[in-house]
């Protein structure tokens, strides 16, 4: 009997050690992938700072960034181009983490703040500030946050039936998104021509005209929200196993889910207030990050790095693919639409 039990214990120890090795290997792979993505982001950022009507070399860009270059080169790099690059990186990372939060909570690769209505709610709040109040950027951030939070609360309450299930939340969110989309269209149609044109252009998602003030204010808000998302990442991963399994490990499921939803909505609303709704990055980035890191679930760091790279690369294409600069949202819709078609095709094949 003792020999049998010792063999069982030995087998369990072997399994535990094997699982630990796999976990450590996956963690190191995530670290390596994030490092590679960071290098790629740095190279893309330098390319974006070099390219334009006033072309520069990499040495001039690095000299301007380190303060060794003054005059016109410093103004072009630091004052004109760097705010846009910084905004693309910060906003892309925020959208990637927001998408990762919702896809993890709903255990669905198609979950996205835009699909479930939270982006539309932020857009509605910002539109009201633009068209009715004609407010400042700080008021715009407040309006987008209030609109996104109000939409999140409405969707959460409507989807609540002895708890919130991911599929029910998506269905309710799609309905609320359609209603808010109609409201946004009505607001633009009833506005003055100049206001309607600026609101419609901003609604496509654009980094044109982004200033350091917007980057600093939005970046400070996003940094705090990313810190909160990191603190909630452990219960988020545990809830991927199911509410009962998470509760058995001591997770307070409902407060943790509500907190994650509020953090995800706030990230989306902050980006929407600064640049308008940039579509599909929050849908695409978490899945690409998961596939690169080869993790079983959604992880926040790869999603943030992929989101930053996608937004920066899309904005670079938006500036140089056409004779006149395009809103970055147009490029992300094209790229994200193709990825969404691929994802729907693969999911359909997997279920057959």
PDB file of C-alpha atoms in Angstrom, residues 18-302:
ATOM      1  CA  UNK A  18       5.950  19.494 -15.774  1.00  0.00           C
ATOM      2  CA  UNK A  19       3.166  22.080 -15.510  1.00  0.00           C
ATOM      3  CA  UNK A  20       5.535  24.517 -13.803  1.00  0.00           C
ATOM      4  CA  UNK A  21       8.115  24.070 -16.563  1.00  0.00           C
ATOM      5  CA  UNK A  22       5.445  24.714 -19.210  1.00  0.00           C
ATOM      6  CA  UNK A  23       4.237  27.829 -17.347  1.00  0.00           C
ATOM      7  CA  UNK A  24       7.790  29.183 -17.008  1.00  0.00           C
ATOM      8  CA  UNK A  25       8.454  28.459 -20.694  1.00  0.00           C
ATOM      9  CA  UNK A  26       5.285  30.327 -21.719  1.00  0.00           C
ATOM     10  CA  UNK A  27       6.186  33.272 -19.477  1.00  0.00           C
ATOM     11  CA  UNK A  28       9.632  33.507 -21.023  1.00  0.00           C
ATOM     12  CA  UNK A  29       8.116  33.267 -24.493  1.00  0.00           C
ATOM     13  CA  UNK A  30       5.781  36.153 -23.649  1.00  0.00           C
ATOM     14  CA  UNK A  31       8.758  38.194 -22.435  1.00  0.00           C
ATOM     15  CA  UNK A  32      10.715  37.468 -25.620  1.00  0.00           C
ATOM     16  CA  UNK A  33       7.708  38.266 -27.836  1.00  0.00           C
ATOM     17  CA  UNK A  34       7.131  41.572 -26.016  1.00  0.00           C
ATOM     18  CA  UNK A  35      10.827  42.448 -26.418  1.00  0.00           C
ATOM     19  CA  UNK A  36      10.704  41.715 -30.157  1.00  0.00           C
ATOM     20  CA  UNK A  37       7.521  43.769 -30.487  1.00  0.00           C
ATOM     21  CA  UNK A  38       9.140  46.636 -28.567  1.00  0.00           C
ATOM     22  CA  UNK A  39      12.110  46.662 -30.962  1.00  0.00           C
ATOM     23  CA  UNK A  40       9.737  46.582 -33.949  1.00  0.00           C
ATOM     24  CA  UNK A  41       7.739  49.459 -32.454  1.00  0.00           C
ATOM     25  CA  UNK A  42      10.913  51.511 -31.937  1.00  0.00           C
ATOM     26  CA  UNK A  43      11.997  50.975 -35.557  1.00  0.00           C
ATOM     27  CA  UNK A  44       8.525  51.866 -36.850  1.00  0.00           C
ATOM     28  CA  UNK A  45       8.445  54.986 -34.673  1.00  0.00           C
ATOM     29  CA  UNK A  46      11.801  56.164 -36.037  1.00  0.00           C
ATOM     30  CA  UNK A  47      10.547  55.520 -39.586  1.00  0.00           C
ATOM     31  CA  UNK A  48       7.412  57.571 -38.875  1.00  0.00           C
ATOM     32  CA  UNK A  49       9.507  60.420 -37.472  1.00  0.00           C
ATOM     33  CA  UNK A  50      11.771  60.348 -40.540  1.00  0.00           C
ATOM     34  CA  UNK A  51       9.101  60.273 -43.240  1.00  0.00           C
ATOM     35  CA  UNK A  52       7.148  63.266 -44.479  1.00  0.00           C
ATOM     36  CA  UNK A  53       7.311  66.264 -46.752  1.00  0.00           C
ATOM     37  CA  UNK A  54      10.436  67.257 -44.823  1.00  0.00           C
ATOM     38  CA  UNK A  55      12.461  64.032 -45.002  1.00  0.00           C
ATOM     39  CA  UNK A  56      15.019  63.317 -42.310  1.00  0.00           C
ATOM     40  CA  UNK A  57      17.680  60.728 -41.643  1.00  0.00           C
ATOM     41  CA  UNK A  58      17.753  58.411 -38.609  1.00  0.00           C
ATOM     42  CA  UNK A  59      20.726  60.290 -37.171  1.00  0.00           C
ATOM     43  CA  UNK A  60      18.840  63.591 -37.318  1.00  0.00           C
ATOM     44  CA  UNK A  61      15.811  62.027 -35.627  1.00  0.00           C
ATOM     45  CA  UNK A  62      17.888  60.554 -32.793  1.00  0.00           C
ATOM     46  CA  UNK A  63      19.779  63.828 -32.391  1.00  0.00           C
ATOM     47  CA  UNK A  64      16.509  65.773 -32.127  1.00  0.00           C
ATOM     48  CA  UNK A  65      15.120  63.307 -29.579  1.00  0.00           C
ATOM     49  CA  UNK A  66      18.237  63.556 -27.414  1.00  0.00           C
ATOM     50  CA  UNK A  67      18.392  67.360 -27.650  1.00  0.00           C
ATOM     51  CA  UNK A  68      21.560  67.509 -29.750  1.00  0.00           C
ATOM     52  CA  UNK A  69      19.674  68.934 -32.746  1.00  0.00           C
ATOM     53  CA  UNK A  70      17.886  72.278 -32.611  1.00  0.00           C
ATOM     54  CA  UNK A  71      16.128  74.562 -35.040  1.00  0.00           C
ATOM     55  CA  UNK A  72      13.848  73.272 -37.774  1.00  0.00           C
ATOM     56  CA  UNK A  73      14.751  69.603 -37.310  1.00  0.00           C
ATOM     57  CA  UNK A  74      13.891  69.726 -33.598  1.00  0.00           C
ATOM     58  CA  UNK A  75      10.581  71.465 -34.304  1.00  0.00           C
ATOM     59  CA  UNK A  76       9.606  68.968 -37.018  1.00  0.00           C
ATOM     60  CA  UNK A  77      10.481  65.904 -34.936  1.00  0.00           C
ATOM     61  CA  UNK A  78       9.516  66.917 -31.399  1.00  0.00           C
ATOM     62  CA  UNK A  79       6.690  69.392 -31.948  1.00  0.00           C
ATOM     63  CA  UNK A  80       5.026  68.108 -35.118  1.00  0.00           C
ATOM     64  CA  UNK A  81       5.596  64.371 -35.527  1.00  0.00           C
ATOM     65  CA  UNK A  82       6.390  63.013 -32.061  1.00  0.00           C
ATOM     66  CA  UNK A  83       2.969  63.827 -30.482  1.00  0.00           C
ATOM     67  CA  UNK A  84       1.250  61.803 -33.204  1.00  0.00           C
ATOM     68  CA  UNK A  85       3.625  58.866 -32.774  1.00  0.00           C
ATOM     69  CA  UNK A  86       3.262  58.960 -28.985  1.00  0.00           C
ATOM     70  CA  UNK A  87      -0.531  59.129 -29.290  1.00  0.00           C
ATOM     71  CA  UNK A  88      -0.581  56.134 -31.641  1.00  0.00           C
ATOM     72  CA  UNK A  89       1.519  54.087 -29.210  1.00  0.00           C
ATOM     73  CA  UNK A  90      -0.408  55.018 -26.059  1.00  0.00           C
ATOM     74  CA  UNK A  91      -3.874  54.787 -27.617  1.00  0.00           C
ATOM     75  CA  UNK A  92      -3.072  51.539 -29.422  1.00  0.00           C
ATOM     76  CA  UNK A  93      -1.854  49.934 -26.197  1.00  0.00           C
ATOM     77  CA  UNK A  94      -5.010  51.089 -24.395  1.00  0.00           C
ATOM     78  CA  UNK A  95      -7.257  49.611 -27.095  1.00  0.00           C
ATOM     79  CA  UNK A  96      -5.326  46.342 -27.065  1.00  0.00           C
ATOM     80  CA  UNK A  97      -5.713  45.959 -23.302  1.00  0.00           C
ATOM     81  CA  UNK A  98      -9.384  46.954 -23.452  1.00  0.00           C
ATOM     82  CA  UNK A  99     -10.067  44.288 -26.066  1.00  0.00           C
ATOM     83  CA  UNK A 100      -8.121  41.719 -24.039  1.00  0.00           C
ATOM     84  CA  UNK A 101     -10.246  42.451 -20.977  1.00  0.00           C
ATOM     85  CA  UNK A 102     -13.557  41.990 -22.799  1.00  0.00           C
ATOM     86  CA  UNK A 103     -12.462  38.902 -24.735  1.00  0.00           C
ATOM     87  CA  UNK A 104     -11.237  37.299 -21.530  1.00  0.00           C
ATOM     88  CA  UNK A 105     -14.392  38.156 -19.582  1.00  0.00           C
ATOM     89  CA  UNK A 106     -16.745  36.934 -22.305  1.00  0.00           C
ATOM     90  CA  UNK A 107     -14.498  34.032 -23.363  1.00  0.00           C
ATOM     91  CA  UNK A 108     -15.197  34.978 -26.964  1.00  0.00           C
ATOM     92  CA  UNK A 109     -12.626  36.051 -29.615  1.00  0.00           C
ATOM     93  CA  UNK A 110     -15.283  38.273 -31.243  1.00  0.00           C
ATOM     94  CA  UNK A 111     -15.885  40.345 -28.102  1.00  0.00           C
ATOM     95  CA  UNK A 112     -14.953  43.965 -28.705  1.00  0.00           C
ATOM     96  CA  UNK A 113     -15.895  47.278 -27.031  1.00  0.00           C
ATOM     97  CA  UNK A 114     -17.199  48.486 -30.378  1.00  0.00           C
ATOM     98  CA  UNK A 115     -19.364  45.437 -30.959  1.00  0.00           C
ATOM     99  CA  UNK A 116     -20.960  45.485 -27.502  1.00  0.00           C
ATOM    100  CA  UNK A 117     -21.760  49.201 -27.687  1.00  0.00           C
ATOM    101  CA  UNK A 118     -19.251  50.741 -25.293  1.00  0.00           C
ATOM    102  CA  UNK A 119     -17.374  52.616 -28.043  1.00  0.00           C
ATOM    103  CA  UNK A 120     -20.678  53.927 -29.400  1.00  0.00           C
ATOM    104  CA  UNK A 121     -21.624  55.141 -25.929  1.00  0.00           C
ATOM    105  CA  UNK A 122     -18.329  57.000 -25.602  1.00  0.00           C
ATOM    106  CA  UNK A 123     -18.852  58.453 -29.067  1.00  0.00           C
ATOM    107  CA  UNK A 124     -22.361  59.614 -28.083  1.00  0.00           C
ATOM    108  CA  UNK A 125     -21.067  61.360 -24.968  1.00  0.00           C
ATOM    109  CA  UNK A 126     -18.299  63.067 -26.918  1.00  0.00           C
ATOM    110  CA  UNK A 127     -20.714  64.100 -29.687  1.00  0.00           C
ATOM    111  CA  UNK A 128     -23.020  65.762 -27.186  1.00  0.00           C
ATOM    112  CA  UNK A 129     -20.082  67.760 -25.811  1.00  0.00           C
ATOM    113  CA  UNK A 130     -18.949  68.751 -29.338  1.00  0.00           C
ATOM    114  CA  UNK A 131     -22.335  69.600 -30.837  1.00  0.00           C
ATOM    115  CA  UNK A 132     -24.302  70.872 -27.852  1.00  0.00           C
ATOM    116  CA  UNK A 133     -21.807  72.207 -25.313  1.00  0.00           C
ATOM    117  CA  UNK A 134     -18.910  73.007 -27.700  1.00  0.00           C
ATOM    118  CA  UNK A 135     -16.649  72.184 -24.798  1.00  0.00           C
ATOM    119  CA  UNK A 136     -12.909  71.889 -24.207  1.00  0.00           C
ATOM    120  CA  UNK A 137     -10.798  68.740 -24.463  1.00  0.00           C
ATOM    121  CA  UNK A 138     -11.177  68.044 -20.746  1.00  0.00           C
ATOM    122  CA  UNK A 139     -14.960  68.285 -21.107  1.00  0.00           C
ATOM    123  CA  UNK A 140     -14.716  66.004 -24.139  1.00  0.00           C
ATOM    124  CA  UNK A 141     -12.885  63.394 -22.054  1.00  0.00           C
ATOM    125  CA  UNK A 142     -15.530  63.704 -19.344  1.00  0.00           C
ATOM    126  CA  UNK A 143     -18.375  63.360 -21.848  1.00  0.00           C
ATOM    127  CA  UNK A 144     -16.825  60.286 -23.460  1.00  0.00           C
ATOM    128  CA  UNK A 145     -16.216  58.670 -20.067  1.00  0.00           C
ATOM    129  CA  UNK A 146     -19.754  59.388 -18.888  1.00  0.00           C
ATOM    130  CA  UNK A 147     -21.239  58.093 -22.149  1.00  0.00           C
ATOM    131  CA  UNK A 148     -19.172  54.926 -22.077  1.00  0.00           C
ATOM    132  CA  UNK A 149     -19.852  54.268 -18.392  1.00  0.00           C
ATOM    133  CA  UNK A 150     -23.594  54.890 -18.783  1.00  0.00           C
ATOM    134  CA  UNK A 151     -23.692  52.464 -21.707  1.00  0.00           C
ATOM    135  CA  UNK A 152     -21.739  49.872 -19.741  1.00  0.00           C
ATOM    136  CA  UNK A 153     -24.135  50.140 -16.799  1.00  0.00           C
ATOM    137  CA  UNK A 154     -27.163  49.893 -19.113  1.00  0.00           C
ATOM    138  CA  UNK A 155     -25.798  46.833 -20.930  1.00  0.00           C
ATOM    139  CA  UNK A 156     -24.775  45.204 -17.640  1.00  0.00           C
ATOM    140  CA  UNK A 157     -28.218  45.751 -16.074  1.00  0.00           C
ATOM    141  CA  UNK A 158     -30.108  44.573 -19.174  1.00  0.00           C
ATOM    142  CA  UNK A 159     -27.919  41.467 -19.478  1.00  0.00           C
ATOM    143  CA  UNK A 160     -28.083  40.579 -15.764  1.00  0.00           C
ATOM    144  CA  UNK A 161     -30.061  37.410 -15.030  1.00  0.00           C
ATOM    145  CA  UNK A 162     -28.678  35.805 -11.856  1.00  0.00           C
ATOM    146  CA  UNK A 163     -25.255  36.837 -13.067  1.00  0.00           C
ATOM    147  CA  UNK A 164     -23.918  38.009 -16.397  1.00  0.00           C
ATOM    148  CA  UNK A 165     -23.067  35.540 -19.147  1.00  0.00           C
ATOM    149  CA  UNK A 166     -20.713  36.540 -21.952  1.00  0.00           C
ATOM    150  CA  UNK A 167     -23.053  35.576 -24.793  1.00  0.00           C
ATOM    151  CA  UNK A 168     -25.997  37.484 -23.296  1.00  0.00           C
ATOM    152  CA  UNK A 169     -23.781  40.539 -22.753  1.00  0.00           C
ATOM    153  CA  UNK A 170     -22.713  40.488 -26.416  1.00  0.00           C
ATOM    154  CA  UNK A 171     -26.293  40.183 -27.709  1.00  0.00           C
ATOM    155  CA  UNK A 172     -27.563  43.011 -25.501  1.00  0.00           C
ATOM    156  CA  UNK A 173     -24.516  45.104 -26.399  1.00  0.00           C
ATOM    157  CA  UNK A 174     -25.126  44.699 -30.124  1.00  0.00           C
ATOM    158  CA  UNK A 175     -28.702  45.944 -29.699  1.00  0.00           C
ATOM    159  CA  UNK A 176     -27.619  48.934 -27.596  1.00  0.00           C
ATOM    160  CA  UNK A 177     -24.852  49.702 -30.110  1.00  0.00           C
ATOM    161  CA  UNK A 178     -27.377  49.803 -32.971  1.00  0.00           C
ATOM    162  CA  UNK A 179     -29.616  52.198 -31.024  1.00  0.00           C
ATOM    163  CA  UNK A 180     -26.717  54.492 -30.137  1.00  0.00           C
ATOM    164  CA  UNK A 181     -25.486  54.435 -33.736  1.00  0.00           C
ATOM    165  CA  UNK A 182     -28.867  55.738 -34.857  1.00  0.00           C
ATOM    166  CA  UNK A 183     -28.775  58.421 -32.154  1.00  0.00           C
ATOM    167  CA  UNK A 184     -25.287  59.514 -33.238  1.00  0.00           C
ATOM    168  CA  UNK A 185     -26.411  59.796 -36.861  1.00  0.00           C
ATOM    169  CA  UNK A 186     -29.414  61.887 -35.817  1.00  0.00           C
ATOM    170  CA  UNK A 187     -27.196  64.207 -33.747  1.00  0.00           C
ATOM    171  CA  UNK A 188     -24.886  64.811 -36.718  1.00  0.00           C
ATOM    172  CA  UNK A 189     -27.795  65.392 -39.119  1.00  0.00           C
ATOM    173  CA  UNK A 190     -29.378  67.968 -36.791  1.00  0.00           C
ATOM    174  CA  UNK A 191     -26.130  69.883 -36.229  1.00  0.00           C
ATOM    175  CA  UNK A 192     -24.782  72.842 -38.181  1.00  0.00           C
ATOM    176  CA  UNK A 193     -22.866  72.000 -41.348  1.00  0.00           C
ATOM    177  CA  UNK A 194     -19.430  72.939 -39.998  1.00  0.00           C
ATOM    178  CA  UNK A 195     -19.986  71.098 -36.718  1.00  0.00           C
ATOM    179  CA  UNK A 196     -21.409  68.067 -38.531  1.00  0.00           C
ATOM    180  CA  UNK A 197     -18.426  67.882 -40.896  1.00  0.00           C
ATOM    181  CA  UNK A 198     -15.875  68.116 -38.082  1.00  0.00           C
ATOM    182  CA  UNK A 199     -17.784  65.596 -35.965  1.00  0.00           C
ATOM    183  CA  UNK A 200     -18.069  63.160 -38.872  1.00  0.00           C
ATOM    184  CA  UNK A 201     -14.341  63.455 -39.667  1.00  0.00           C
ATOM    185  CA  UNK A 202     -13.464  62.998 -36.000  1.00  0.00           C
ATOM    186  CA  UNK A 203     -15.852  60.050 -35.785  1.00  0.00           C
ATOM    187  CA  UNK A 204     -13.803  58.127 -38.367  1.00  0.00           C
ATOM    188  CA  UNK A 205     -10.990  57.918 -35.829  1.00  0.00           C
ATOM    189  CA  UNK A 206      -8.119  60.270 -36.571  1.00  0.00           C
ATOM    190  CA  UNK A 207      -4.819  61.333 -35.041  1.00  0.00           C
ATOM    191  CA  UNK A 208      -4.610  64.453 -37.216  1.00  0.00           C
ATOM    192  CA  UNK A 209      -3.982  67.485 -35.059  1.00  0.00           C
ATOM    193  CA  UNK A 210      -3.196  65.567 -31.858  1.00  0.00           C
ATOM    194  CA  UNK A 211      -1.290  67.854 -29.487  1.00  0.00           C
ATOM    195  CA  UNK A 212       1.009  67.252 -26.538  1.00  0.00           C
ATOM    196  CA  UNK A 213      -1.783  68.335 -24.168  1.00  0.00           C
ATOM    197  CA  UNK A 214      -4.008  65.521 -25.409  1.00  0.00           C
ATOM    198  CA  UNK A 215      -1.148  63.028 -25.223  1.00  0.00           C
ATOM    199  CA  UNK A 216      -0.204  64.034 -21.675  1.00  0.00           C
ATOM    200  CA  UNK A 217      -3.756  64.100 -20.297  1.00  0.00           C
ATOM    201  CA  UNK A 218      -4.842  60.955 -22.115  1.00  0.00           C
ATOM    202  CA  UNK A 219      -1.565  59.188 -21.323  1.00  0.00           C
ATOM    203  CA  UNK A 220      -1.876  59.939 -17.601  1.00  0.00           C
ATOM    204  CA  UNK A 221      -5.426  58.543 -17.520  1.00  0.00           C
ATOM    205  CA  UNK A 222      -4.423  55.486 -19.542  1.00  0.00           C
ATOM    206  CA  UNK A 223      -1.371  54.801 -17.350  1.00  0.00           C
ATOM    207  CA  UNK A 224      -3.556  54.664 -14.237  1.00  0.00           C
ATOM    208  CA  UNK A 225      -6.110  52.441 -15.970  1.00  0.00           C
ATOM    209  CA  UNK A 226      -3.405  50.076 -17.233  1.00  0.00           C
ATOM    210  CA  UNK A 227      -2.113  49.790 -13.669  1.00  0.00           C
ATOM    211  CA  UNK A 228      -5.607  48.852 -12.477  1.00  0.00           C
ATOM    212  CA  UNK A 229      -5.929  46.327 -15.322  1.00  0.00           C
ATOM    213  CA  UNK A 230      -2.635  44.744 -14.262  1.00  0.00           C
ATOM    214  CA  UNK A 231      -3.857  44.475 -10.664  1.00  0.00           C
ATOM    215  CA  UNK A 232      -7.042  42.743 -11.884  1.00  0.00           C
ATOM    216  CA  UNK A 233      -5.259  40.450 -14.360  1.00  0.00           C
ATOM    217  CA  UNK A 234      -5.030  37.519 -11.923  1.00  0.00           C
ATOM    218  CA  UNK A 235      -8.786  37.264 -11.197  1.00  0.00           C
ATOM    219  CA  UNK A 236      -9.381  37.851 -14.914  1.00  0.00           C
ATOM    220  CA  UNK A 237      -7.337  34.767 -15.808  1.00  0.00           C
ATOM    221  CA  UNK A 238      -9.039  32.734 -13.082  1.00  0.00           C
ATOM    222  CA  UNK A 239     -12.487  33.706 -14.389  1.00  0.00           C
ATOM    223  CA  UNK A 240     -11.541  32.297 -17.802  1.00  0.00           C
ATOM    224  CA  UNK A 241     -11.909  28.855 -16.168  1.00  0.00           C
ATOM    225  CA  UNK A 242     -15.519  29.666 -15.258  1.00  0.00           C
ATOM    226  CA  UNK A 243     -17.262  31.563 -12.482  1.00  0.00           C
ATOM    227  CA  UNK A 244     -17.561  28.522 -10.210  1.00  0.00           C
ATOM    228  CA  UNK A 245     -13.878  27.649 -10.544  1.00  0.00           C
ATOM    229  CA  UNK A 246     -12.880  31.257  -9.895  1.00  0.00           C
ATOM    230  CA  UNK A 247     -15.165  31.501  -6.866  1.00  0.00           C
ATOM    231  CA  UNK A 248     -13.676  28.291  -5.452  1.00  0.00           C
ATOM    232  CA  UNK A 249     -10.245  29.975  -5.577  1.00  0.00           C
ATOM    233  CA  UNK A 250     -11.471  32.943  -3.559  1.00  0.00           C
ATOM    234  CA  UNK A 251     -12.315  35.354  -6.375  1.00  0.00           C
ATOM    235  CA  UNK A 252     -15.309  37.628  -5.801  1.00  0.00           C
ATOM    236  CA  UNK A 253     -16.643  37.148  -9.293  1.00  0.00           C
ATOM    237  CA  UNK A 254     -19.262  39.889  -9.646  1.00  0.00           C
ATOM    238  CA  UNK A 255     -17.151  42.767  -8.211  1.00  0.00           C
ATOM    239  CA  UNK A 256     -14.105  41.628 -10.213  1.00  0.00           C
ATOM    240  CA  UNK A 257     -16.132  41.424 -13.445  1.00  0.00           C
ATOM    241  CA  UNK A 258     -17.695  44.846 -12.859  1.00  0.00           C
ATOM    242  CA  UNK A 259     -14.302  46.371 -12.099  1.00  0.00           C
ATOM    243  CA  UNK A 260     -12.773  44.910 -15.259  1.00  0.00           C
ATOM    244  CA  UNK A 261     -15.698  46.139 -17.367  1.00  0.00           C
ATOM    245  CA  UNK A 262     -15.321  49.662 -15.963  1.00  0.00           C
ATOM    246  CA  UNK A 263     -11.554  49.644 -16.617  1.00  0.00           C
ATOM    247  CA  UNK A 264     -12.070  48.398 -20.187  1.00  0.00           C
ATOM    248  CA  UNK A 265     -14.752  51.001 -20.864  1.00  0.00           C
ATOM    249  CA  UNK A 266     -12.629  53.794 -19.396  1.00  0.00           C
ATOM    250  CA  UNK A 267      -9.685  52.842 -21.632  1.00  0.00           C
ATOM    251  CA  UNK A 268     -11.906  52.904 -24.717  1.00  0.00           C
ATOM    252  CA  UNK A 269     -13.564  56.165 -23.684  1.00  0.00           C
ATOM    253  CA  UNK A 270     -10.247  57.925 -23.089  1.00  0.00           C
ATOM    254  CA  UNK A 271      -9.021  57.002 -26.570  1.00  0.00           C
ATOM    255  CA  UNK A 272     -12.361  57.962 -28.128  1.00  0.00           C
ATOM    256  CA  UNK A 273     -12.281  61.387 -26.494  1.00  0.00           C
ATOM    257  CA  UNK A 274      -8.845  62.143 -27.923  1.00  0.00           C
ATOM    258  CA  UNK A 275      -9.012  60.623 -31.395  1.00  0.00           C
ATOM    259  CA  UNK A 276     -12.527  59.386 -32.061  1.00  0.00           C
ATOM    260  CA  UNK A 277     -13.469  55.704 -32.243  1.00  0.00           C
ATOM    261  CA  UNK A 278     -10.545  53.773 -33.786  1.00  0.00           C
ATOM    262  CA  UNK A 279     -12.126  50.497 -34.854  1.00  0.00           C
ATOM    263  CA  UNK A 280     -10.930  46.893 -34.750  1.00  0.00           C
ATOM    264  CA  UNK A 281      -7.618  47.280 -32.881  1.00  0.00           C
ATOM    265  CA  UNK A 282      -9.251  46.080 -29.669  1.00  0.00           C
ATOM    266  CA  UNK A 283     -10.640  43.093 -31.597  1.00  0.00           C
ATOM    267  CA  UNK A 284      -7.458  42.108 -33.441  1.00  0.00           C
ATOM    268  CA  UNK A 285      -4.626  42.857 -31.003  1.00  0.00           C
ATOM    269  CA  UNK A 286      -5.506  40.373 -28.200  1.00  0.00           C
ATOM    270  CA  UNK A 287      -5.847  37.452 -30.610  1.00  0.00           C
ATOM    271  CA  UNK A 288      -2.592  38.208 -32.428  1.00  0.00           C
ATOM    272  CA  UNK A 289      -0.836  38.601 -29.076  1.00  0.00           C
ATOM    273  CA  UNK A 290      -2.222  35.288 -27.821  1.00  0.00           C
ATOM    274  CA  UNK A 291      -1.112  33.468 -30.959  1.00  0.00           C
ATOM    275  CA  UNK A 292       2.370  34.971 -30.835  1.00  0.00           C
ATOM    276  CA  UNK A 293       2.828  34.140 -27.144  1.00  0.00           C
ATOM    277  CA  UNK A 294       1.064  30.750 -27.552  1.00  0.00           C
ATOM    278  CA  UNK A 295      -0.776  31.167 -24.272  1.00  0.00           C
ATOM    279  CA  UNK A 296      -3.963  29.299 -23.435  1.00  0.00           C
ATOM    280  CA  UNK A 297      -5.808  32.491 -22.514  1.00  0.00           C
ATOM    281  CA  UNK A 298      -5.642  36.209 -23.177  1.00  0.00           C
ATOM    282  CA  UNK A 299      -2.669  38.058 -21.661  1.00  0.00           C
ATOM    283  CA  UNK A 300      -2.497  41.819 -21.310  1.00  0.00           C
ATOM    284  CA  UNK A 301       1.149  42.615 -22.142  1.00  0.00           C
ATOM    285  CA  UNK A 302       1.282  41.055 -25.645  1.00  0.00           C
TER     286      UNK A 302
END
